[in-house]
Amino acid sequence: MTRECPDSADTLRATIRDTKQRLKRDLPDYRGAFERARDDILTQVERIRAERAAGEHPIPRFAADDIIAGRLSEADRQRIRQRGACAVAGVFPAERARHWNAEIGDYLERNRFMQRLANAADDPYFGELEQGKPQIYGVYWSSPQVQARQDARLCDVQVFLNRLWDAGEEFDPGHLASYADRLRRRPPGSGSLGLSPHVDGGSVERWLDDGFRYVYRHVFRGVPERFDPFAALGRTQVREIASPAVCSMFRTFQGWTALTPQRSGAGTLNLIPIANVMSYLLLRALQDDVPEDDLCGARPGRALSIDPHWHAPLLEALTPIPDLEPGDTIWWHCDVVHAVDPEHDGEYDSNVMYIGAAPWCDKNAAYLPGQWQAFVEGRTPPDFAPDDFEVDFTGRARPADLDALGRQQMGG
């Protein structure tokens, strides 16, 4: 399911150099292809800036009730596909989300979680990002997290998001696989706990791996205008470089579920809401001003960082998500650039559960047995740095807490 990282820096540089030479040889007009991709992306950047200046929010927002009842129009769906993101209000009742937030706080305090953090396993995934490590807790099996993942309303929203894709035979959009992820809890006044702009789900392998190159085949063939970020063909076949916190499941959308109010400048999420931004990023690395053994700073086993030196025009479109209340959710396409406020200047804790949309496919099904065993034993799931905090936690969820839907999604 994963590929090995090159065994030395020299080997990596040589591999990058050889791959770039081959990509350029196969695409003689790599400059012209980039110019067309750049023009398209910068047109979208200017449109986003104009919407913000006019007081309009570039990231669409919908009510969960409208999604579940099938009331969204094709124009609404197309706007999500263009922006690669949407906020969904009222997935959970606000009071339930607030209760979950308090329950998680009690769970962490009762089990002396903050003291255990001193012995946390090293997680290098975000190590190269300018703003350092986020306040993300390696907790996966609290009762609220397990309840939320198997909630029927959340699952209906996830299926809706999956169906925005042209799934073909890659995955079943109506059948979900549960991906256990972490918590984020950030108090007011905290600084240097954000994440600078980046993309998850692959860094150097987007250029170096045959499977990734197939996903982006239109880009590398010099017709970036044909690249459809919602075309699933090849997406479940890619092989990420193994690393703690690199997701080895395929997620159509990443997601946050708000447990507290989320406000701009208050430690919350920011997006560059351009779904096809990868056409720009991939071709930018092939241009003549980038060293032959470099991919605009991409590093194996890390998040793909958006570097102001190479990608400055994109940062003009970095936009805070719409305000969220407890129980609301925000979703962004697996290729979309995202970041977290470096400072928290708000009045509320910025607390969320990470819950994405993962459809059923062979790749995701292969991950589930290891995740199930981790759940049974209270250990860290396979993708993450092995802290195993919850093995002896009192009050953690157990298999008996799963309903039929939750057990099906966990492959149990």
Short mmCIF file of N, CA, C and O in Angstrom, two decimals, residues 41-42 44-46 48-49 52 130-131 195-199 270-274 277 280-281 304-320 337-340:
data_model
loop_
_atom_site.label_atom_id
_atom_site.label_comp_id
_atom_site.label_asym_id
_atom_site.label_seq_id
_atom_site.Cartn_x
_atom_site.Cartn_y
_atom_site.Cartn_z
N ILE A 41 -5.18 29.10 -13.20
CA ILE A 41 -5.19 29.17 -11.74
C ILE A 41 -5.21 30.63 -11.27
O ILE A 41 -5.95 30.98 -10.34
N LEU A 42 -4.44 31.50 -11.91
CA LEU A 42 -4.41 32.89 -11.48
C LEU A 42 -5.73 33.60 -11.78
O LEU A 42 -6.12 34.53 -11.05
N GLN A 44 -8.56 32.11 -11.40
CA GLN A 44 -9.36 31.70 -10.24
C GLN A 44 -8.93 32.45 -8.99
O GLN A 44 -9.78 32.83 -8.17
N VAL A 45 -7.64 32.69 -8.84
CA VAL A 45 -7.17 33.47 -7.69
C VAL A 45 -7.81 34.86 -7.69
O VAL A 45 -8.31 35.34 -6.66
N GLU A 46 -7.82 35.51 -8.83
CA GLU A 46 -8.39 36.86 -8.91
C GLU A 46 -9.89 36.83 -8.65
O GLU A 46 -10.44 37.76 -8.03
N ILE A 48 -11.46 34.75 -6.70
CA ILE A 48 -11.61 34.56 -5.25
C ILE A 48 -11.36 35.88 -4.52
O ILE A 48 -12.11 36.26 -3.60
N ARG A 49 -10.33 36.58 -4.93
CA ARG A 49 -10.05 37.88 -4.30
C ARG A 49 -11.20 38.85 -4.52
O ARG A 49 -11.57 39.60 -3.60
N ARG A 52 -14.11 37.98 -2.21
CA ARG A 52 -13.84 38.42 -0.83
C ARG A 52 -14.03 39.92 -0.70
O ARG A 52 -14.62 40.41 0.28
N GLU A 130 6.71 25.79 7.97
CA GLU A 130 7.30 26.97 8.58
C GLU A 130 6.77 27.24 9.98
O GLU A 130 7.49 27.68 10.86
N GLN A 131 5.47 26.98 10.20
CA GLN A 131 4.88 27.37 11.46
C GLN A 131 4.92 26.25 12.50
O GLN A 131 4.29 26.36 13.55
N LEU A 195 -0.39 25.45 11.02
CA LEU A 195 0.24 24.74 9.91
C LEU A 195 0.28 25.67 8.71
O LEU A 195 -0.74 26.21 8.31
N SER A 196 1.47 25.85 8.14
CA SER A 196 1.57 26.67 6.95
C SER A 196 0.96 25.92 5.77
O SER A 196 0.71 24.73 5.83
N PRO A 197 0.65 26.61 4.66
CA PRO A 197 -0.09 25.99 3.55
C PRO A 197 0.59 24.74 3.02
O PRO A 197 1.79 24.73 2.75
N HIS A 198 -0.22 23.70 2.81
CA HIS A 198 0.32 22.42 2.37
C HIS A 198 -0.79 21.57 1.78
O HIS A 198 -1.99 21.90 1.89
N VAL A 199 -0.39 20.46 1.17
CA VAL A 199 -1.31 19.46 0.65
C VAL A 199 -0.89 18.12 1.25
O VAL A 199 0.30 17.79 1.30
N ASN A 270 -7.71 27.53 7.04
CA ASN A 270 -7.72 28.36 5.84
C ASN A 270 -7.51 27.46 4.63
O ASN A 270 -6.76 26.48 4.70
N LEU A 271 -8.15 27.79 3.52
CA LEU A 271 -8.05 27.00 2.30
C LEU A 271 -7.69 27.88 1.12
O LEU A 271 -8.04 29.06 1.10
N ILE A 272 -7.02 27.30 0.14
CA ILE A 272 -6.95 27.89 -1.20
C ILE A 272 -7.99 27.12 -2.01
O ILE A 272 -7.72 26.01 -2.48
N PRO A 273 -9.20 27.67 -2.15
CA PRO A 273 -10.32 26.88 -2.70
C PRO A 273 -10.28 26.79 -4.23
O PRO A 273 -11.14 27.34 -4.94
N ILE A 274 -9.27 26.06 -4.71
CA ILE A 274 -9.09 25.82 -6.14
C ILE A 274 -8.84 24.32 -6.31
O ILE A 274 -7.78 23.82 -5.93
N VAL A 277 -5.70 22.90 -8.48
CA VAL A 277 -4.44 23.60 -8.23
C VAL A 277 -3.23 22.71 -8.51
O VAL A 277 -2.12 23.22 -8.77
N TYR A 280 -0.98 23.41 -11.53
CA TYR A 280 0.02 24.47 -11.35
C TYR A 280 1.23 23.93 -10.59
O TYR A 280 2.39 24.13 -10.99
N LEU A 281 0.98 23.24 -9.47
CA LEU A 281 2.07 22.80 -8.62
C LEU A 281 2.98 21.81 -9.34
O LEU A 281 4.22 21.88 -9.23
N LEU A 304 3.22 18.19 1.42
CA LEU A 304 3.70 18.96 0.27
C LEU A 304 3.49 20.43 0.56
O LEU A 304 2.37 20.94 0.49
N SER A 305 4.56 21.11 0.90
CA SER A 305 4.47 22.50 1.34
C SER A 305 4.33 23.45 0.17
O SER A 305 4.94 23.26 -0.89
N ILE A 306 3.53 24.48 0.36
CA ILE A 306 3.39 25.57 -0.61
C ILE A 306 4.42 26.64 -0.22
O ILE A 306 4.30 27.29 0.81
N ASP A 307 5.44 26.77 -1.05
CA ASP A 307 6.60 27.59 -0.73
C ASP A 307 6.42 28.99 -1.31
O ASP A 307 6.23 29.15 -2.52
N PRO A 308 6.47 30.03 -0.48
CA PRO A 308 6.30 31.39 -1.01
C PRO A 308 7.30 31.74 -2.11
O PRO A 308 7.00 32.57 -2.97
N HIS A 309 8.47 31.12 -2.09
CA HIS A 309 9.45 31.41 -3.14
C HIS A 309 8.97 30.91 -4.50
O HIS A 309 9.16 31.60 -5.52
N TRP A 310 8.35 29.72 -4.51
CA TRP A 310 7.96 29.11 -5.78
C TRP A 310 6.49 29.33 -6.11
O TRP A 310 6.11 29.32 -7.29
N HIS A 311 5.66 29.48 -5.11
CA HIS A 311 4.21 29.44 -5.32
C HIS A 311 3.50 30.69 -4.81
O HIS A 311 2.29 30.63 -4.52
N ALA A 312 4.19 31.78 -4.73
CA ALA A 312 3.63 32.99 -4.10
C ALA A 312 2.26 33.40 -4.64
O ALA A 312 1.38 33.78 -3.85
N PRO A 313 1.99 33.34 -5.95
CA PRO A 313 0.68 33.80 -6.43
C PRO A 313 -0.49 33.04 -5.82
O PRO A 313 -1.58 33.60 -5.66
N LEU A 314 -0.28 31.78 -5.47
CA LEU A 314 -1.38 31.00 -4.90
C LEU A 314 -1.82 31.54 -3.55
O LEU A 314 -2.99 31.45 -3.18
N LEU A 315 -0.88 32.09 -2.80
CA LEU A 315 -1.17 32.50 -1.43
C LEU A 315 -2.14 33.67 -1.38
O LEU A 315 -2.75 33.93 -0.35
N GLU A 316 -2.30 34.36 -2.51
CA GLU A 316 -3.29 35.45 -2.55
C GLU A 316 -4.71 34.92 -2.40
O GLU A 316 -5.63 35.68 -2.06
N ALA A 317 -4.91 33.65 -2.65
CA ALA A 317 -6.25 33.06 -2.56
C ALA A 317 -6.49 32.35 -1.22
O ALA A 317 -7.57 31.78 -1.03
N LEU A 318 -5.52 32.37 -0.31
CA LEU A 318 -5.70 31.69 0.98
C LEU A 318 -6.83 32.37 1.75
O LEU A 318 -6.76 33.56 2.04
N THR A 319 -7.86 31.61 2.08
CA THR A 319 -9.11 32.16 2.59
C THR A 319 -9.54 31.44 3.86
O THR A 319 -9.60 30.20 3.88
N PRO A 320 -9.86 32.17 4.94
CA PRO A 320 -10.41 31.51 6.12
C PRO A 320 -11.73 30.83 5.78
O PRO A 320 -12.52 31.32 4.96
N VAL A 337 -5.11 22.86 -1.16
CA VAL A 337 -4.14 23.46 -0.24
C VAL A 337 -4.87 23.97 1.00
O VAL A 337 -5.90 24.66 0.89
N HIS A 338 -4.32 23.67 2.16
CA HIS A 338 -4.93 24.13 3.40
C HIS A 338 -3.86 24.51 4.42
O HIS A 338 -2.70 24.12 4.30
N ALA A 339 -4.27 25.30 5.38
CA ALA A 339 -3.37 25.82 6.41
C ALA A 339 -4.18 26.08 7.66
O ALA A 339 -5.42 26.05 7.63
N VAL A 340 -3.49 26.34 8.75
CA VAL A 340 -4.15 26.68 10.01
C VAL A 340 -3.54 27.96 10.54
O VAL A 340 -2.32 28.18 10.43
#
